[in-house]
Short mmCIF file of C-alpha atoms in Angstrom, two decimals:
data_model
loop_
_atom_site.label_atom_id
_atom_site.label_comp_id
_atom_site.label_asym_id
_atom_site.label_seq_id
_atom_site.Cartn_x
_atom_site.Cartn_y
_atom_site.Cartn_z
CA MET G 1 0.00 0.00 0.00
CA PRO G 2 2.26 2.84 -1.26
CA VAL G 3 1.82 6.18 0.55
CA LEU G 4 2.69 9.33 -1.38
CA LYS G 5 1.46 12.74 -2.33
CA LEU G 6 -0.63 12.06 -5.40
CA THR G 7 -0.08 14.33 -8.38
CA PRO G 8 -1.77 14.65 -11.77
CA GLN G 9 1.45 13.45 -13.47
CA PHE G 10 1.64 10.35 -11.29
CA ILE G 11 -2.00 9.55 -12.07
CA ALA G 12 -1.37 10.02 -15.78
CA THR G 13 1.74 7.84 -15.97
CA SER G 14 2.09 5.51 -12.98
CA LEU G 15 -1.23 3.82 -12.21
CA THR G 16 0.00 0.28 -12.57
CA CYS G 17 -0.27 -2.81 -10.43
CA PRO G 18 3.04 -4.35 -9.20
CA ASP G 19 4.01 -7.72 -10.62
CA GLY G 20 2.37 -10.58 -8.82
CA LYS G 21 -0.48 -8.48 -7.42
CA THR G 22 -4.03 -8.10 -8.68
CA ARG G 23 -4.79 -4.88 -6.81
CA VAL G 24 -2.89 -2.00 -5.22
CA GLU G 25 -3.88 1.12 -3.26
CA TYR G 26 -2.01 4.42 -3.73
CA CYS G 27 -2.71 6.49 -0.59
CA ASP G 28 -2.60 10.28 -0.68
CA THR G 29 -0.65 12.06 2.06
CA TYR G 30 -2.33 15.39 1.23
CA ALA G 31 -5.98 14.37 1.70
CA VAL G 32 -6.47 12.12 4.73
CA GLY G 33 -8.17 8.84 3.81
CA LEU G 34 -8.08 9.39 0.05
CA TYR G 35 -6.60 6.61 -2.09
CA ILE G 36 -6.70 5.25 -5.62
CA ALA G 37 -7.39 1.55 -6.13
CA VAL G 38 -5.77 0.10 -9.26
CA ARG G 39 -6.36 -3.40 -10.64
CA ASP G 40 -4.04 -5.34 -12.91
CA SER G 41 -6.92 -5.77 -15.36
CA SER G 42 -7.15 -1.98 -15.89
CA PRO G 43 -3.65 -0.47 -16.03
CA GLY G 44 -3.45 3.29 -16.43
CA GLN G 45 -6.67 4.00 -14.54
CA GLY G 46 -8.11 3.52 -11.08
CA VAL G 47 -10.91 4.46 -8.72
CA TYR G 48 -10.81 7.16 -6.01
CA TYR G 49 -12.01 6.00 -2.56
CA LEU G 50 -12.27 7.60 0.87
CA ARG G 51 -11.34 5.39 3.82
CA TRP G 52 -13.16 6.32 7.07
CA LYS G 53 -14.49 4.79 10.29
CA ASP G 54 -18.13 4.47 11.34
CA PRO G 55 -19.44 5.03 14.92
CA ASN G 56 -18.54 1.41 15.73
CA ASN G 57 -14.92 2.06 14.69
CA LYS G 58 -15.37 -0.17 11.65
CA THR G 59 -13.31 0.80 8.61
CA CYS G 60 -15.48 1.76 5.64
CA HIS G 61 -14.74 2.67 2.03
CA THR G 62 -16.79 5.06 -0.10
CA LYS G 63 -16.29 5.30 -3.84
CA LEU G 64 -15.80 8.84 -5.14
CA GLY G 65 -15.32 8.24 -8.87
CA ARG G 66 -12.98 6.88 -11.53
CA THR G 67 -9.75 8.64 -12.40
CA ILE G 68 -10.91 8.89 -16.02
CA ASP G 69 -14.09 10.71 -14.91
CA ILE G 70 -12.87 13.18 -12.26
CA ASP G 71 -9.48 14.77 -11.71
CA LEU G 72 -7.40 14.81 -8.54
CA ALA G 73 -8.61 18.24 -7.39
CA GLU G 74 -12.25 17.14 -7.68
CA ALA G 75 -11.52 13.91 -5.81
CA ARG G 76 -9.80 15.80 -2.95
CA LYS G 77 -12.72 18.25 -2.75
CA ALA G 78 -15.22 15.38 -2.64
CA ALA G 79 -13.17 13.61 0.04
CA ARG G 80 -13.00 16.77 2.16
CA GLN G 81 -16.77 17.33 1.87
CA LEU G 82 -17.51 13.72 2.75
CA ARG G 83 -15.24 13.85 5.82
CA ASN G 84 -17.07 16.98 6.99
CA ASP G 85 -20.44 15.27 6.52
CA ILE G 86 -19.26 12.24 8.48
CA ALA G 87 -18.01 14.49 11.27
CA LEU G 88 -21.54 15.97 11.48
CA GLY G 89 -23.11 12.54 11.82
CA ALA G 90 -23.66 11.37 8.25
CA ASN G 91 -23.22 7.68 7.47
CA PRO G 92 -22.50 7.15 3.77
CA GLN G 93 -22.59 3.37 4.14
CA ALA G 94 -26.06 3.40 5.67
CA GLU G 95 -27.24 5.90 3.08
CA ALA G 96 -25.85 3.75 0.30
CA ARG G 97 -27.61 0.67 1.68
CA ALA G 98 -30.86 2.61 1.95
CA THR G 99 -30.52 3.82 -1.63
CA LYS G 100 -29.77 0.30 -2.81
CA ALA G 101 -32.87 -0.95 -0.97
CA VAL G 102 -35.19 1.42 -2.84
CA PRO G 103 -37.06 -0.65 -5.46
CA THR G 104 -37.30 0.19 -9.11
CA VAL G 105 -40.61 1.47 -10.40
CA ALA G 106 -41.28 -1.93 -11.98
CA GLU G 107 -40.52 -3.75 -8.73
CA PHE G 108 -42.72 -1.43 -6.70
CA PHE G 109 -45.70 -1.67 -9.06
CA GLU G 110 -45.51 -5.42 -9.63
CA GLU G 111 -44.60 -6.52 -6.11
CA GLN G 112 -46.34 -3.92 -3.96
CA TYR G 113 -48.79 -1.49 -5.60
CA LEU G 114 -50.74 -3.79 -7.95
CA PRO G 115 -51.16 -6.61 -5.38
CA TYR G 116 -52.39 -3.95 -2.94
CA ALA G 117 -54.82 -2.39 -5.45
CA LYS G 118 -56.29 -5.62 -6.83
CA PRO G 119 -58.69 -6.38 -3.93
CA ARG G 120 -59.33 -2.70 -3.20
CA LYS G 121 -59.99 -0.94 -6.51
CA ARG G 122 -62.72 -1.65 -9.01
CA SER G 123 -60.49 0.05 -11.58
CA TYR G 124 -57.58 -2.32 -10.86
CA ARG G 125 -57.53 -3.67 -14.41
CA ARG G 126 -57.26 -0.13 -15.74
CA ASP G 127 -54.37 0.58 -13.36
CA GLU G 128 -52.60 -2.58 -14.49
CA GLU G 129 -53.15 -1.67 -18.13
CA MET G 130 -51.79 1.88 -17.75
CA TYR G 131 -48.71 0.56 -15.95
CA ARG G 132 -48.10 -2.12 -18.58
CA LEU G 133 -48.69 0.08 -21.64
CA ARG G 134 -46.72 3.20 -20.77
CA ILE G 135 -45.46 3.62 -17.21
CA LYS G 136 -43.27 0.49 -17.29
CA ASP G 137 -41.56 1.42 -20.57
CA ASN G 138 -40.84 4.99 -19.47
CA PHE G 139 -39.93 4.50 -15.81
CA GLY G 140 -39.75 0.77 -15.03
CA ARG G 141 -35.97 0.49 -14.71
CA MET G 142 -35.57 3.66 -12.63
CA LYS G 143 -35.43 3.63 -8.85
CA MET G 144 -38.49 5.12 -7.22
CA ASN G 145 -36.39 7.94 -5.77
CA GLU G 146 -34.76 8.71 -9.12
CA VAL G 147 -38.01 9.81 -10.79
CA THR G 148 -38.39 13.59 -10.84
CA ARG G 149 -41.33 15.94 -11.19
CA LYS G 150 -39.93 17.24 -14.46
CA GLN G 151 -39.67 13.75 -15.96
CA VAL G 152 -43.27 12.96 -15.08
CA GLN G 153 -44.49 16.34 -16.35
CA LEU G 154 -42.75 15.76 -19.70
CA PHE G 155 -44.21 12.23 -19.81
CA HIS G 156 -47.63 13.78 -19.15
CA ASN G 157 -47.17 16.10 -22.14
CA ARG G 158 -45.96 13.29 -24.42
CA LEU G 159 -49.15 11.36 -23.80
CA LEU G 160 -51.00 14.04 -25.75
CA ASP G 161 -48.55 13.60 -28.63
CA ASP G 162 -49.34 9.87 -28.51
CA GLY G 163 -52.96 10.70 -29.22
CA LEU G 164 -54.42 10.42 -25.72
CA LYS G 165 -57.12 12.81 -24.59
CA PRO G 166 -56.21 15.21 -21.75
CA ALA G 167 -58.46 13.34 -19.31
CA SER G 168 -56.76 10.02 -20.16
CA ALA G 169 -53.32 11.60 -19.75
CA ASP G 170 -54.40 12.88 -16.33
CA HIS G 171 -55.32 9.34 -15.26
CA TYR G 172 -51.69 8.24 -15.78
CA VAL G 173 -50.37 11.01 -13.54
CA LYS G 174 -53.05 10.34 -10.92
CA LEU G 175 -52.03 6.67 -10.84
CA MET G 176 -48.34 7.53 -10.47
CA ARG G 177 -49.09 10.10 -7.81
CA ARG G 178 -51.12 7.54 -5.86
CA ALA G 179 -48.35 4.94 -6.12
CA TRP G 180 -45.66 7.36 -4.91
CA ASN G 181 -47.88 8.54 -2.03
CA LEU G 182 -48.27 4.93 -0.95
CA SER G 183 -44.50 4.46 -1.12
CA VAL G 184 -44.20 7.27 1.43
CA GLU G 185 -46.94 5.70 3.61
CA TRP G 186 -45.09 2.40 3.51
CA GLN G 187 -41.76 4.14 4.31
CA VAL G 188 -40.16 3.14 1.02
CA LEU G 189 -39.47 6.83 0.33
CA GLU G 190 -39.23 9.79 2.70
CA SER G 191 -41.24 12.05 0.39
CA SER G 192 -42.92 11.99 -3.00
CA PRO G 193 -41.60 14.15 -5.84
CA LEU G 194 -44.98 14.00 -7.58
CA THR G 195 -47.06 16.15 -5.24
CA ARG G 196 -48.75 19.23 -6.70
CA LEU G 197 -48.23 18.14 -10.30
CA THR G 198 -50.36 20.25 -12.62
CA LEU G 199 -53.06 18.28 -14.43
CA PHE G 200 -54.89 19.23 -17.61
CA LEU G 201 -58.29 18.90 -15.88
CA PRO G 202 -60.46 19.21 -19.01
CA ASP G 203 -64.18 19.72 -18.55
CA ASN G 204 -65.41 16.52 -20.18
CA ARG G 205 -68.87 16.51 -18.71
CA ILE G 206 -71.21 15.70 -21.60
CA GLU G 207 -74.79 15.39 -20.54
CA HIS G 208 -77.71 14.67 -22.83
CA TYR G 209 -81.24 15.06 -21.56
CA LEU G 210 -84.37 13.62 -23.08
CA SER G 211 -86.96 16.10 -24.26
CA PRO G 212 -90.62 15.04 -23.89
CA ALA G 213 -90.62 14.04 -27.58
CA ASP G 214 -87.34 12.10 -27.22
CA LEU G 215 -88.66 10.36 -24.12
CA GLU G 216 -91.80 9.29 -25.95
CA LYS G 217 -89.80 7.82 -28.85
CA LEU G 218 -87.42 5.97 -26.53
CA VAL G 219 -90.11 4.51 -24.28
CA ASP G 220 -92.09 3.36 -27.31
CA VAL G 221 -89.07 1.36 -28.53
CA LEU G 222 -88.17 0.01 -25.09
CA ARG G 223 -91.71 -1.23 -24.46
CA THR G 224 -92.01 -3.14 -27.70
CA ALA G 225 -88.63 -4.01 -29.26
CA PRO G 226 -86.60 -7.20 -28.72
CA PRO G 227 -84.56 -8.31 -26.89
CA ARG G 228 -86.76 -7.65 -23.88
CA THR G 229 -84.03 -8.12 -21.26
CA VAL G 230 -81.93 -5.17 -22.44
CA CYS G 231 -85.08 -3.08 -22.97
CA ASN G 232 -86.08 -3.77 -19.37
CA VAL G 233 -82.60 -2.83 -18.14
CA ALA G 234 -82.88 0.52 -19.91
CA LEU G 235 -86.38 1.15 -18.57
CA PHE G 236 -85.17 0.27 -15.06
CA LEU G 237 -82.27 2.73 -15.35
CA LEU G 238 -84.60 5.44 -16.63
CA SER G 239 -87.02 4.78 -13.75
CA THR G 240 -84.42 4.65 -10.92
CA GLY G 241 -81.46 6.78 -12.02
CA ALA G 242 -79.19 3.86 -11.17
CA ARG G 243 -75.81 3.23 -12.74
CA LEU G 244 -75.61 0.42 -15.26
CA ASN G 245 -73.25 -1.64 -13.11
CA GLU G 246 -75.61 -1.34 -10.14
CA ALA G 247 -78.55 -2.58 -12.19
CA LEU G 248 -76.71 -5.51 -13.75
CA ARG G 249 -75.59 -6.65 -10.28
CA ALA G 250 -78.99 -6.15 -8.70
CA ARG G 251 -80.40 -9.21 -6.91
CA TRP G 252 -83.94 -10.05 -5.91
CA ASP G 253 -82.99 -10.23 -2.22
CA GLN G 254 -82.16 -6.49 -2.45
CA ILE G 255 -85.66 -5.62 -3.70
CA ASP G 256 -88.54 -4.93 -1.30
CA LYS G 257 -91.72 -4.37 -3.29
CA VAL G 258 -93.77 -3.79 -0.15
CA THR G 259 -91.73 -0.83 1.09
CA ARG G 260 -90.82 0.04 -2.51
CA VAL G 261 -87.07 0.17 -1.82
CA TRP G 262 -84.04 -1.25 -3.59
CA ARG G 263 -81.08 -1.54 -1.23
CA ILE G 264 -77.76 -1.44 -3.09
CA PRO G 265 -74.92 -3.03 -1.06
CA ALA G 266 -71.66 -1.18 -0.57
CA SER G 267 -69.87 -3.71 -2.80
CA ASN G 268 -72.02 -2.62 -5.78
CA SER G 269 -72.12 1.09 -5.01
CA LYS G 270 -69.61 3.51 -6.52
CA SER G 271 -69.46 5.41 -3.21
CA LYS G 272 -68.74 2.07 -1.42
CA ARG G 273 -71.63 2.80 0.94
CA ILE G 274 -75.00 1.12 1.25
CA ARG G 275 -77.73 3.21 -0.31
CA SER G 276 -81.46 2.87 -0.75
CA VAL G 277 -83.20 3.70 -4.02
CA PRO G 278 -86.93 4.42 -3.90
CA LEU G 279 -88.90 2.37 -6.42
CA ASN G 280 -91.52 4.42 -8.23
CA ASP G 281 -94.48 3.01 -10.17
CA ALA G 282 -92.47 2.81 -13.40
CA ALA G 283 -89.68 0.85 -11.71
CA LEU G 284 -92.14 -1.55 -10.10
CA GLU G 285 -93.82 -2.08 -13.47
CA VAL G 286 -90.45 -3.16 -14.93
CA LEU G 287 -89.86 -5.54 -12.01
CA ASN G 288 -93.30 -7.08 -12.41
CA GLN G 289 -92.58 -7.80 -16.07
CA LEU G 290 -89.41 -9.76 -15.30
CA ASP G 291 -89.71 -13.53 -15.28
CA THR G 292 -86.58 -14.10 -13.19
CA GLU G 293 -88.07 -13.65 -9.71
CA GLY G 294 -87.93 -16.91 -7.82
CA LYS G 295 -85.85 -18.56 -10.55
CA TYR G 296 -82.56 -16.67 -10.43
CA ASP G 297 -80.67 -14.56 -7.88
CA ASN G 298 -80.18 -11.63 -10.27
CA LEU G 299 -82.87 -9.46 -11.82
CA PHE G 300 -81.46 -9.43 -15.32
CA ILE G 301 -80.41 -12.73 -16.87
CA ASN G 302 -78.87 -13.48 -20.27
CA THR G 303 -81.56 -15.64 -21.92
CA ARG G 304 -78.96 -17.58 -23.89
CA THR G 305 -76.40 -18.41 -21.16
CA LYS G 306 -78.82 -18.30 -18.20
CA LYS G 307 -76.19 -16.30 -16.33
CA PRO G 308 -76.35 -12.69 -15.07
CA LEU G 309 -76.32 -10.16 -17.90
CA VAL G 310 -72.93 -8.42 -18.15
CA ASN G 311 -72.93 -6.39 -21.38
CA VAL G 312 -75.70 -4.38 -23.04
CA HIS G 313 -73.85 -1.82 -25.15
CA LYS G 314 -74.11 -3.59 -28.50
CA VAL G 315 -77.86 -4.10 -28.19
CA TRP G 316 -78.27 -0.61 -26.72
CA GLY G 317 -76.67 0.79 -29.86
CA ARG G 318 -79.35 -0.84 -31.99
CA LEU G 319 -82.17 0.29 -29.69
CA ARG G 320 -81.18 3.95 -29.62
CA GLU G 321 -80.71 3.91 -33.39
CA LYS G 322 -84.21 2.49 -33.80
CA ALA G 323 -85.54 5.34 -31.62
CA GLY G 324 -83.67 7.91 -33.73
CA LEU G 325 -81.52 8.87 -30.70
CA GLU G 326 -78.05 7.82 -31.83
CA TRP G 327 -76.48 10.39 -29.49
CA LEU G 328 -78.03 8.90 -26.35
CA ARG G 329 -75.54 7.04 -24.13
CA ILE G 330 -76.68 4.48 -21.58
CA HIS G 331 -75.44 6.78 -18.76
CA ASP G 332 -77.62 9.59 -20.13
CA LEU G 333 -80.61 7.69 -18.76
CA ARG G 334 -79.30 8.54 -15.29
CA HIS G 335 -78.92 12.20 -16.26
CA SER G 336 -82.43 12.25 -17.68
CA TYR G 337 -83.83 10.75 -14.47
CA ALA G 338 -82.14 13.57 -12.54
CA SER G 339 -83.64 16.12 -14.93
CA PHE G 340 -87.13 14.69 -14.29
CA LEU G 341 -86.66 15.28 -10.56
CA VAL G 342 -85.14 18.76 -10.81
CA ASN G 343 -87.65 20.04 -13.35
CA SER G 344 -90.52 18.83 -11.18
CA GLY G 345 -89.27 21.02 -8.34
CA ARG G 346 -87.35 18.50 -6.25
CA THR G 347 -84.35 19.93 -4.38
CA LEU G 348 -80.76 19.18 -5.29
CA PHE G 349 -80.37 17.59 -1.85
CA GLU G 350 -83.15 15.13 -2.68
CA VAL G 351 -81.54 14.39 -6.04
CA GLN G 352 -78.17 13.85 -4.34
CA GLN G 353 -79.64 11.33 -1.90
CA ILE G 354 -81.53 9.36 -4.56
CA LEU G 355 -78.62 9.24 -7.01
CA GLY G 356 -76.13 8.38 -4.25
CA HIS G 357 -73.68 11.22 -4.87
CA SER G 358 -71.13 11.38 -2.05
CA ASP G 359 -70.31 15.01 -2.91
CA SER G 360 -72.97 17.68 -3.44
CA LYS G 361 -70.74 19.30 -6.07
CA VAL G 362 -71.51 16.39 -8.39
CA THR G 363 -75.23 17.04 -8.05
CA GLU G 364 -74.79 20.76 -8.72
CA ARG G 365 -74.30 19.97 -12.40
CA TYR G 366 -78.10 19.70 -12.57
CA ALA G 367 -78.72 23.12 -11.02
CA HIS G 368 -79.20 24.79 -14.41
CA LEU G 369 -82.14 22.49 -15.12
CA SER G 370 -84.24 24.10 -12.39
CA SER G 371 -84.60 27.45 -14.17
CA LYS G 372 -88.38 27.06 -14.40
CA THR G 373 -88.67 26.35 -10.67
CA LEU G 374 -86.34 29.23 -9.84
CA GLN G 375 -88.35 31.55 -12.08
CA GLU G 376 -91.51 30.62 -10.21
CA ALA G 377 -89.72 31.29 -6.91
CA ALA G 378 -88.46 34.66 -8.17
CA ASN G 379 -92.03 35.59 -9.16
CA ALA G 380 -92.95 35.50 -5.47
CA ALA G 381 -90.90 38.67 -5.03
CA SER G 382 -92.66 40.23 -8.01
CA ILE G 383 -96.08 39.49 -6.49
CA ALA G 384 -95.03 41.11 -3.21
CA ILE G 385 -93.76 44.22 -5.01
CA LYS G 386 -96.92 44.57 -7.10
CA GLY G 387 -99.00 44.11 -3.96
CA ALA G 388 -97.11 46.94 -2.29
CA ILE G 389 -97.68 49.20 -5.30
CA LYS G 390 -101.43 48.58 -5.22
CA ALA G 391 -101.53 49.23 -1.50
CA ALA G 392 -99.84 52.56 -2.02
#
């Protein structure tokens, strides 16, 4: 272990390993603890290290860089800074082990996040798809703590160039943000670099409402056209304001015709809370037309497979075309139900409770529909004013 004052000339000309040895350390007398390790397999170059002792008096070695990457002055500066940090309590070995223990993005998603999300999120398959299609290719090999806000923001922008809609691009960032927040919860990382990322937040709310003429055309088709099962599903949605998934999962043991209530379990509800849907005359009429009561657990059964109905969109496309309402989506039946309530003078609070909105802000989208009711309310002030004028 030669000890000498290292110089740039020595490093340029004398980094060789003595005969019979596979490795040698050239120790610097100028910077305490600094040395260059040279191997016989790489003559002419070496690696700068700092030798130091941890709190247990154990000798440790921290790599500073290769001689072909940094010069002697930079190595001495790095060694001096590291010695100062150690004197203040830093432990480079422990920090290095912690850094090494941080999983890659691929490891975290595949071994921790996705197994965690699978039993907890209805949108798990969508999460898995987004990870597999784009997140893995762009970030999979990186350590979780190597991903920066800028990298994710640029990735977010590139998604638009790939043809994704702004709302779809936002879903990718929301998924990544959720994963990194969990990594902090689980003490994988100390903090997340993805907080406060700016989203596109497009206003994608498209709501179609049935006019009286549209409603008449639709109901005429749904009451007469085949196949009757899908027609009854649509009529049930129109009569209850339920979501399609809630209706397709509905079971007879959730229906109480006497009290006229349909109790949707938390497992079927988007809000993950039990909610009760009042059954009006139109809804009860649909239920009375079904021939599945007492024969099957579910309300709506595929007549061919004899199993619960799971997909109606293809048939729905034909039905709305037959009614001349090609623009009408299946979810618009829920919006139309809400419009029936609001336009008849029911309060937004009542609409919120029936539709099962967990946040009143969601229900406020229907506020503009109550213009007729609000006009009638405003006329009360007009009547009072006119009455005062007459009295004068």
